[in-house]
Short mmCIF file of C-alpha atoms and ligand atoms in Angstrom, two decimals:
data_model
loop_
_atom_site.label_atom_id
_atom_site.label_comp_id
_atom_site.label_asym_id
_atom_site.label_seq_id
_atom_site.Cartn_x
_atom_site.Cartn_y
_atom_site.Cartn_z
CA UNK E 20 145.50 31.63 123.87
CA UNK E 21 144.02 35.18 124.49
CA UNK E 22 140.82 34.13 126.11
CA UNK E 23 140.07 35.69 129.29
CA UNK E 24 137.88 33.28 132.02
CA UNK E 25 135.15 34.49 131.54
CA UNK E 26 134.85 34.13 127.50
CA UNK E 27 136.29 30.80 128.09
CA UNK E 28 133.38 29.22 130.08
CA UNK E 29 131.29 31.21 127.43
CA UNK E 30 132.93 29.42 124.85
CA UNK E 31 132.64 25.90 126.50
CA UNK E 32 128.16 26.40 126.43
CA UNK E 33 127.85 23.46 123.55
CA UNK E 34 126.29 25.66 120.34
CA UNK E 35 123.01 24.29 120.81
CA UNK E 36 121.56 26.81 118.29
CA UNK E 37 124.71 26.75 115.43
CA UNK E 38 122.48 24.83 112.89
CA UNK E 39 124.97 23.69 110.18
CA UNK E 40 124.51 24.19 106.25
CA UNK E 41 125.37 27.82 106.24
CA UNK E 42 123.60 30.91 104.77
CA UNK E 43 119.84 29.23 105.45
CA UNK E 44 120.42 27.34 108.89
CA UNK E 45 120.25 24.35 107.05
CA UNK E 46 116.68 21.85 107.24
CA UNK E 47 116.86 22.19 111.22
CA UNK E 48 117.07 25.88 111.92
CA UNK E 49 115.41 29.21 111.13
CA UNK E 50 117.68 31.27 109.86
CA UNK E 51 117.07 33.59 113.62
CA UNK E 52 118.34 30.74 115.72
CA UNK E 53 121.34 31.05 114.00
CA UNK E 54 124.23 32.35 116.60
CA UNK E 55 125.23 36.15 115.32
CA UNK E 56 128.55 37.49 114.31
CA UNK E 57 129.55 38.32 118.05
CA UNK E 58 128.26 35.08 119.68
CA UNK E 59 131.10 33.30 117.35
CA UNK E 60 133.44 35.83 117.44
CA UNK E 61 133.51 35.30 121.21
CA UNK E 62 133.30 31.61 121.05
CA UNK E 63 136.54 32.10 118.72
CA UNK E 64 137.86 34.21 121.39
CA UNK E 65 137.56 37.34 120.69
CA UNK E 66 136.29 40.29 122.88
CA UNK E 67 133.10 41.69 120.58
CA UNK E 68 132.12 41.66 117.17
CA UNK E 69 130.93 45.30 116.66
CA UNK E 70 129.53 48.20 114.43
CA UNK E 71 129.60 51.84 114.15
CA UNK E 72 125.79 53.61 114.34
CA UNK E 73 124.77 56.36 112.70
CA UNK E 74 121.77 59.13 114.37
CA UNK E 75 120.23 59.73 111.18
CA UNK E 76 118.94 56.14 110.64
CA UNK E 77 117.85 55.74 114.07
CA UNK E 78 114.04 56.20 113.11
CA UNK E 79 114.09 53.11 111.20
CA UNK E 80 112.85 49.82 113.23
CA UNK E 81 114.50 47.49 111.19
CA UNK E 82 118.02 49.17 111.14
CA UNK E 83 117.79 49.51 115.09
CA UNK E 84 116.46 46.17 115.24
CA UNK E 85 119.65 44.73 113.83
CA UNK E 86 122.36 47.19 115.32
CA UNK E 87 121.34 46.72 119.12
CA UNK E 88 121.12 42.59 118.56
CA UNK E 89 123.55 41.82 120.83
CA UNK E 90 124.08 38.42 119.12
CA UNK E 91 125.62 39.98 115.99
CA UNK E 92 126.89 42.96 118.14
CA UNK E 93 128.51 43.06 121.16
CA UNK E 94 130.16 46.49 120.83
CA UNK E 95 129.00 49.80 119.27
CA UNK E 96 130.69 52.88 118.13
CA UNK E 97 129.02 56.30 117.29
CA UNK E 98 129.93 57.15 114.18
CA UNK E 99 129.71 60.84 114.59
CA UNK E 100 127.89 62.08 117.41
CA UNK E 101 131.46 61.87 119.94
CA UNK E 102 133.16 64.17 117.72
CA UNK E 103 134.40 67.33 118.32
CA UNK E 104 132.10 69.33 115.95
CA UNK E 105 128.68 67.61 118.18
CA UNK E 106 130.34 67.48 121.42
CA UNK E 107 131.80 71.07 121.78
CA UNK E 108 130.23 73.11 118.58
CA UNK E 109 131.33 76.35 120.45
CA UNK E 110 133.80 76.92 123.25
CA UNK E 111 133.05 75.53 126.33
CA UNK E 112 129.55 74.87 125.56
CA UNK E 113 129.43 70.83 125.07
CA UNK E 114 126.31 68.67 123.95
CA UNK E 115 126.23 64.86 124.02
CA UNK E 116 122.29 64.61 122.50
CA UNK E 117 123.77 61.88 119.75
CA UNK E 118 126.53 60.47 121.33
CA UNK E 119 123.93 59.65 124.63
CA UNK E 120 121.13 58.53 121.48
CA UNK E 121 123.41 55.63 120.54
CA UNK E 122 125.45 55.23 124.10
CA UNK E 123 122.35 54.61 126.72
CA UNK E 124 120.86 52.38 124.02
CA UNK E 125 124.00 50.07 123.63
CA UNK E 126 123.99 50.45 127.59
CA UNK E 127 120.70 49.27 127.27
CA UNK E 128 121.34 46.16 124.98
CA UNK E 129 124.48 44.93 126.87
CA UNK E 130 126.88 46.11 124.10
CA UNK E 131 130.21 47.64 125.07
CA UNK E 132 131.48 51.01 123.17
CA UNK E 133 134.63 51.79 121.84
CA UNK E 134 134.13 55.73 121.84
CA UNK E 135 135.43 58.21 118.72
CA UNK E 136 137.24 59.88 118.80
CA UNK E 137 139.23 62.58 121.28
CA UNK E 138 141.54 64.60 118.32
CA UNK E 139 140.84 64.91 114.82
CA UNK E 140 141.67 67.34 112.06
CA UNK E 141 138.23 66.85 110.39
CA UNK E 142 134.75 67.50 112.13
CA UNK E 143 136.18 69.78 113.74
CA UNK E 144 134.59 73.29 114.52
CA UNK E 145 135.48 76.57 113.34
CA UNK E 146 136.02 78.24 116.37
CA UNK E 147 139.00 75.81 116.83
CA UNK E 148 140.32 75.54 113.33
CA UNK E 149 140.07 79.40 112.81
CA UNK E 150 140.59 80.48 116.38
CA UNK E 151 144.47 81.41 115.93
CA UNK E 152 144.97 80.41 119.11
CA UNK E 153 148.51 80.20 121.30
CA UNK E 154 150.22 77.16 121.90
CA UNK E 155 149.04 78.13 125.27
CA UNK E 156 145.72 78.47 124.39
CA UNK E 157 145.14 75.81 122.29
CA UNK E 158 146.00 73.53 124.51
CA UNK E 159 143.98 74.34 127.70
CA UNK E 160 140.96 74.21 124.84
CA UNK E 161 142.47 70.72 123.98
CA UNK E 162 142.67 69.65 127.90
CA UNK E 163 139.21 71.19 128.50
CA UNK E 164 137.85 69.19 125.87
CA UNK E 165 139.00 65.82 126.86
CA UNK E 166 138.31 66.62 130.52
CA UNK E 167 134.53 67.20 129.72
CA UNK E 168 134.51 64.82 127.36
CA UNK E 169 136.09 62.36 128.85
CA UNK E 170 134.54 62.22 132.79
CA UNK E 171 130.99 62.86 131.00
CA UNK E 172 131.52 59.26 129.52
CA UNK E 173 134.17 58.40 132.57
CA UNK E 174 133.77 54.27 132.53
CA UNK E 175 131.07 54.19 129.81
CA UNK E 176 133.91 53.38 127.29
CA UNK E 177 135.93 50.00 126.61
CA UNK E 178 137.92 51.81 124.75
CA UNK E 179 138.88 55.86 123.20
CA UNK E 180 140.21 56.59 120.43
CA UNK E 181 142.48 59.22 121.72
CA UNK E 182 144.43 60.43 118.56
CA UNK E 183 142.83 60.41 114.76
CA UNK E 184 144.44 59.50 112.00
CA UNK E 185 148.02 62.17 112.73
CA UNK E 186 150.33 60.89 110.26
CA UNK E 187 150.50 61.28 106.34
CA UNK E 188 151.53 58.14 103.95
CA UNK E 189 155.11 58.92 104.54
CA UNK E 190 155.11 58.90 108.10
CA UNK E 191 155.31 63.21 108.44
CA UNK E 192 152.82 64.80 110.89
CA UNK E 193 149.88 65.45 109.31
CA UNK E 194 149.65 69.45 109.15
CA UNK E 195 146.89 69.76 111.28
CA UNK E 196 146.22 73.10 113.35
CA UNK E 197 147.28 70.63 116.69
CA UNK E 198 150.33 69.95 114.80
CA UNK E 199 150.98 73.67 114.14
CA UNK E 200 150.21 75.48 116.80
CA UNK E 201 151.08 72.67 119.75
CA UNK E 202 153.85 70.71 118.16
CA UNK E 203 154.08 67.32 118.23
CA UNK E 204 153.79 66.98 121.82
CA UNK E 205 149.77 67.16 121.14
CA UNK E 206 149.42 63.88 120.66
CA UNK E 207 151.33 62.67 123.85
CA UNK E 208 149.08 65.57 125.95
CA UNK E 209 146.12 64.36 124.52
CA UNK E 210 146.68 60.74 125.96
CA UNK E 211 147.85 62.64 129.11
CA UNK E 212 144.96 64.33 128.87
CA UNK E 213 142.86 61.15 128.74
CA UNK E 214 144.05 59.16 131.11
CA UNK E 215 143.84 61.69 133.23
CA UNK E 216 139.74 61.83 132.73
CA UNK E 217 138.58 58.57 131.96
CA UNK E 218 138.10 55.89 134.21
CA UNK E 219 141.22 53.71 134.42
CA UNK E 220 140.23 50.57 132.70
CA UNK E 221 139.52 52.41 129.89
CA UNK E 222 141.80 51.52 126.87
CA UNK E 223 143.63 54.31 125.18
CA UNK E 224 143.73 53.64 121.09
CA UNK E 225 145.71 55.79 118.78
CA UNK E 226 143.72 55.07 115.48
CA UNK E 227 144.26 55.64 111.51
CA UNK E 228 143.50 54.19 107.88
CA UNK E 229 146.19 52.69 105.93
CA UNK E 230 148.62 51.19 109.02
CA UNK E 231 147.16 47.37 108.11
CA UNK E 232 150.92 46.58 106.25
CA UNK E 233 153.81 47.60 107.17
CA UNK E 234 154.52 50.53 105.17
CA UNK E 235 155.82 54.14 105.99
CA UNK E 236 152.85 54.87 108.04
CA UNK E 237 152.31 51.78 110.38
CA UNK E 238 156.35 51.93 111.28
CA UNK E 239 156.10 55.46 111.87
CA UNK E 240 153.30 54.91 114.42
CA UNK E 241 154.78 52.16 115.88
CA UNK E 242 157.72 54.57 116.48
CA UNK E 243 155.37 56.55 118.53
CA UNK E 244 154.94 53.25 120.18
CA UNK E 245 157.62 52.63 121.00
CA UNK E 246 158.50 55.90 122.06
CA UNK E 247 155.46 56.47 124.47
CA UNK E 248 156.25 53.06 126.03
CA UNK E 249 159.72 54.24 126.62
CA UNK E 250 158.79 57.60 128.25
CA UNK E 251 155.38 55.85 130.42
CA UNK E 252 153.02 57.97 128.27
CA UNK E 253 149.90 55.96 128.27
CA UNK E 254 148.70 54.23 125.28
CA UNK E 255 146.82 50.98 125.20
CA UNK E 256 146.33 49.96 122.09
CA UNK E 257 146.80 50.85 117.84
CA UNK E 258 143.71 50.78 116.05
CA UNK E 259 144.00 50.02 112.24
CA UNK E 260 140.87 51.35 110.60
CA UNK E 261 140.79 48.85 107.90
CA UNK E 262 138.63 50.69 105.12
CA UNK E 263 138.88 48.15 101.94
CA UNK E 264 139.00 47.98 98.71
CA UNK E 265 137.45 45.01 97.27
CA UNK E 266 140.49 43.09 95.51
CA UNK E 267 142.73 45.07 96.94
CA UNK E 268 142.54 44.49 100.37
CA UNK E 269 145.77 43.32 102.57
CA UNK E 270 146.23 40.10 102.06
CA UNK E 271 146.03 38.30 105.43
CA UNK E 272 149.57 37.40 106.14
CA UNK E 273 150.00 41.38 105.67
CA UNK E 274 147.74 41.79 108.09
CA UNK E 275 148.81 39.11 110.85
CA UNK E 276 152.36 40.92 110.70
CA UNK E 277 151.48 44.01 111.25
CA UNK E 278 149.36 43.20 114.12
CA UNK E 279 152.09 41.36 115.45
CA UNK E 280 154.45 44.43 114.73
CA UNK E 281 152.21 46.41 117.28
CA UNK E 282 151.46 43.53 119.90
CA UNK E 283 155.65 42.85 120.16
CA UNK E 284 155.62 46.68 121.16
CA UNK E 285 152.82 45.80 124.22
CA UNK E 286 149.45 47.17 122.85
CA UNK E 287 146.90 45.84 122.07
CA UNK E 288 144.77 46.06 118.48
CA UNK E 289 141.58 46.16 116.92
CA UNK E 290 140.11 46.63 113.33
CA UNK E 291 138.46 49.76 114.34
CA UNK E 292 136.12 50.52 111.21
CA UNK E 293 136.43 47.87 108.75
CA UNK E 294 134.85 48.19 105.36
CA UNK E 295 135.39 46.52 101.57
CA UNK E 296 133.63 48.83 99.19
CA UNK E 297 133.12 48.20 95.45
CA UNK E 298 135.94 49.90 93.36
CA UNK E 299 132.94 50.34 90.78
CA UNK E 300 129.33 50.12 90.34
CA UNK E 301 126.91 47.94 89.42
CA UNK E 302 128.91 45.29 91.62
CA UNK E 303 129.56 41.60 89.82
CA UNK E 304 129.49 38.79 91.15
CA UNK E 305 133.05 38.50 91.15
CA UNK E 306 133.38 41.68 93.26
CA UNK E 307 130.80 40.05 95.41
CA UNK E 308 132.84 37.04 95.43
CA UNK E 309 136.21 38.97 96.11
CA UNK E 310 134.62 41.41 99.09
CA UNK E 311 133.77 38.22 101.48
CA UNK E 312 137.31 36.95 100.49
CA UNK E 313 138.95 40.37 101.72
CA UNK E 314 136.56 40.48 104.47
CA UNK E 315 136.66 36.81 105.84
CA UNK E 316 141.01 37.69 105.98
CA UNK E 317 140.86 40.69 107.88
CA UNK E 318 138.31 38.97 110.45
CA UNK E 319 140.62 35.63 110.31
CA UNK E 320 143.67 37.69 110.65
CA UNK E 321 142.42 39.56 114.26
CA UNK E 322 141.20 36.07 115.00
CA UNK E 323 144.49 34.29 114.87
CA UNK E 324 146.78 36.93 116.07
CA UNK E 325 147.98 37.15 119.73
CA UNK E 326 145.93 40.08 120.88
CA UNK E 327 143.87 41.68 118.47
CA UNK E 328 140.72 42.48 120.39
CA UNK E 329 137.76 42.64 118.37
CA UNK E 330 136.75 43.99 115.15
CA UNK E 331 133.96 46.57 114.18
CA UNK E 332 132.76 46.93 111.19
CA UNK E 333 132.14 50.86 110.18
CA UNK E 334 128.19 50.75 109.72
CA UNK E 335 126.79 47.46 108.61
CA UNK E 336 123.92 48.63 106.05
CA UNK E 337 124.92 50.37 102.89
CA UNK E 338 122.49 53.08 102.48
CA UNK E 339 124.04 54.50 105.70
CA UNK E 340 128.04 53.54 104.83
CA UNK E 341 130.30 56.55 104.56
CA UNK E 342 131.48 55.20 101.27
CA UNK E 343 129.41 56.63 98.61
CA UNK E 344 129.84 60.67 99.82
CA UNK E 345 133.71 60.35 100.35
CA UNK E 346 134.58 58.22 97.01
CA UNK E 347 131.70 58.78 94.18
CA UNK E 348 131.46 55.52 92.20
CA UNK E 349 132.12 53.15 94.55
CA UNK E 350 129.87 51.66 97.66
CA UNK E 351 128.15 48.36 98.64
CA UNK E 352 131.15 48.29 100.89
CA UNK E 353 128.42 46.62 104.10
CA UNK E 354 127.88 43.27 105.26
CA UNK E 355 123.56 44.36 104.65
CA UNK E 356 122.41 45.12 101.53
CA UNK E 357 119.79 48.14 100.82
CA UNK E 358 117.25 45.42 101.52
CA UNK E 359 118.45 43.95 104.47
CA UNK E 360 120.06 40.80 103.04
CA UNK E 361 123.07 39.35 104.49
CA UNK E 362 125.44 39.26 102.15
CA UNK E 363 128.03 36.33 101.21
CA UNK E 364 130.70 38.89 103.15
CA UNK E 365 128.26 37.97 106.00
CA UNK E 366 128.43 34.48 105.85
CA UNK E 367 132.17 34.28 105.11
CA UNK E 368 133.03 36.15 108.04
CA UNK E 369 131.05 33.46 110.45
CA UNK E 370 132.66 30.54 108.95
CA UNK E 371 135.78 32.09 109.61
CA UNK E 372 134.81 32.81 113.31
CA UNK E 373 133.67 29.13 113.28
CA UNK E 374 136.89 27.03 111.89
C1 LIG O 406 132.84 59.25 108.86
C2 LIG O 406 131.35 59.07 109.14
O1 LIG O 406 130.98 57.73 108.95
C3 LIG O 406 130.54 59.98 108.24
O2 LIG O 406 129.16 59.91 108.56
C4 LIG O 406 131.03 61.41 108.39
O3 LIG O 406 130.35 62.25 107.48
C5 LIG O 406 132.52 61.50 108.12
O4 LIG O 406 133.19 60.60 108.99
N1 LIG O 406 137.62 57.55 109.43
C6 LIG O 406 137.12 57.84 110.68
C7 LIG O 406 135.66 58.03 110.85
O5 LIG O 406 137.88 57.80 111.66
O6 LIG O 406 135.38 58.95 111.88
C8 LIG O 406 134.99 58.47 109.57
O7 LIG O 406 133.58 58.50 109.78
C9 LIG O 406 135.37 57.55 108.44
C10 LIG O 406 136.86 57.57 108.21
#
């Protein structure tokens, strides 16, 4: 059982507010007594039930109002405002304006932070992409960044997400300009790199999309695993993005093993930025139907695996989801509707956290 003491006396407090019949709170409770998605998902013992926040929605009362509840929310992640393009847009000069916006307010609310991310090929500046920097060069910027970075948010982080999405389908480096000017070794200096400027509780995460079966990808980072455990380069934990499509989503034995191929190697995991968009729209009801399937087994799977941490969902209210800019067609891939309706997805997800 993965729950730590403190969760466990947590989870013993009798659910004097978990009103049963489901979506309404049945006759005896208003739907707002009803215990949100982290209160069950640490009664299930889990660590948080969390979201990713986006600045540009921050002016609106009712969005806020919902992502710094810290009964459906225990745990926030900026969605962009850590990156590299906000927090160094030119050399050496570093602003943390959004990543502070949605940090101090989480702070605030008693949420923890997973923080995103260190190293990425995308949102990244110019000056860096285009720089045609050395080796030597490239990576002092690298350790610069991570040391500014990094001791600006020192112990403000449960967890960084050190390394972004590195490898291609196959299990190849991605040809990034870390890749081709450092080597491979910049993913091992990175976490270096981190450890060496964050706090040491802080959990290290290498993170990517497409590593929730085992396939070419997931075996190829748990190679790096592997690898990193054997050599005492720090790394903490895997963290499988989990961005869904409806009906054709990992089923959740899929999932459970491939947790379970990354816990046998001594990290931890977490679903990192789970979403199930619509493969088409208008949705039907059977894609409605389908999405809180896939969603309730990704939840259940973290849930019932040895130590899978927590999962976040990436944004929680579609008009804001990444979805609709990076695939055209497809969306609705949030547990809120446009209107601020929990969906069935919702409601799946917290009978799963219940059972
Ligand atoms: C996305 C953000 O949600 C968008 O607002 C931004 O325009 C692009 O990036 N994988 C990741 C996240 O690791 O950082 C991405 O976030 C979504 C895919």
């Amino acid at each position: 059982m993965k729950v730590p003491a403190a969760l466990a006396v947590l989870a013993a407090i009798p659910l004097a507010t978990a009103a049963p019949g489901g979506p309404g709170g049945g006759p005896h409770g208003p739907k707002n007594k009803e215990p949100g998605l982290d209160v069950l998902a640490k009664r299930a013992g889990l660590l948080y039930f969390g979201t990713a926040i986006d600045n540009v929605v921050l002016n609106n009362t009712k969005y806020v109002s919902i992502a710094y509840n810290r009964s459906e929310f225990g745990q926030v992640t900026p969605s962009n405002g850590q990156k590299w393009l906000f927090t160094e847009p030119s050399r050496g000069v570093f602003n943390f304006t959004d990543g502070d916006e949605i940090v101090k307010a989480s702070i605030k609310a008693g949420q923890m932070r997973r923080c995103h991310n260190f190293v990425w090929h995308s949102q990244l500046p110019e000056w860096v992409e285009k720089g045609n920097f050395t080796k030597k060069e490239l990576t002092s910027i690298l350790e610069n960044h991570i040391k500014h970075v990094g001791k600006y948010y020192y112990d403000a982080c449960y967890a960084w997400d050190v390394v972004n999405e590195a490898f291609n389908e196959d299990g190849t480096y991605r040809e990034t300009v870390w890749y081709k000017t450092i080597g491979p070794e910049y993913i091992e200096l990175a976490f270096k790199f981190a450890r060496k400027y964050t706090s040491k509780h802080t959990r290290l995460y290498y993170n990517d999309y497409n590593i929730e079966t085992v396939n070419n990808k997931s075996t190829r980072v748990a190679e790096l695993v592997k690898d990193f455990k054997r050599r005492n380069i720090p790394i903490d934990g895997v963290g499988l993005q989990a961005h869904y499509t409806t009906g054709r989503s990992p089923s959740y034995e899929a999932q459970m093993k491939t947790i379970k191929m990354f816990n046998d190697l001594r990290v931890e995991v977490a679903l990192t930025e789970l979403d199930v968009r619509m493969p088409s729209l208008p949705e039907t009801p059977e894609m409605v139907a389908q999405q809180a399937t896939d969603y309730a087994n990704a939840v259940k799977a973290c849930k019932d695996s040895k130590d899978c941490v927590g999962v976040t969902v990436w944004d929680f209210w579609d008009p804001v989801s990444w979805v609709p800019y990076t695939f055209p067609g497809q969306g609705n891939a949030c547990l809120w509707d446009e209107k601020f309706n929990k969906k069935p997805a919702y409601y799946a997800i917290a009978d799963v956290l219940r059972e």
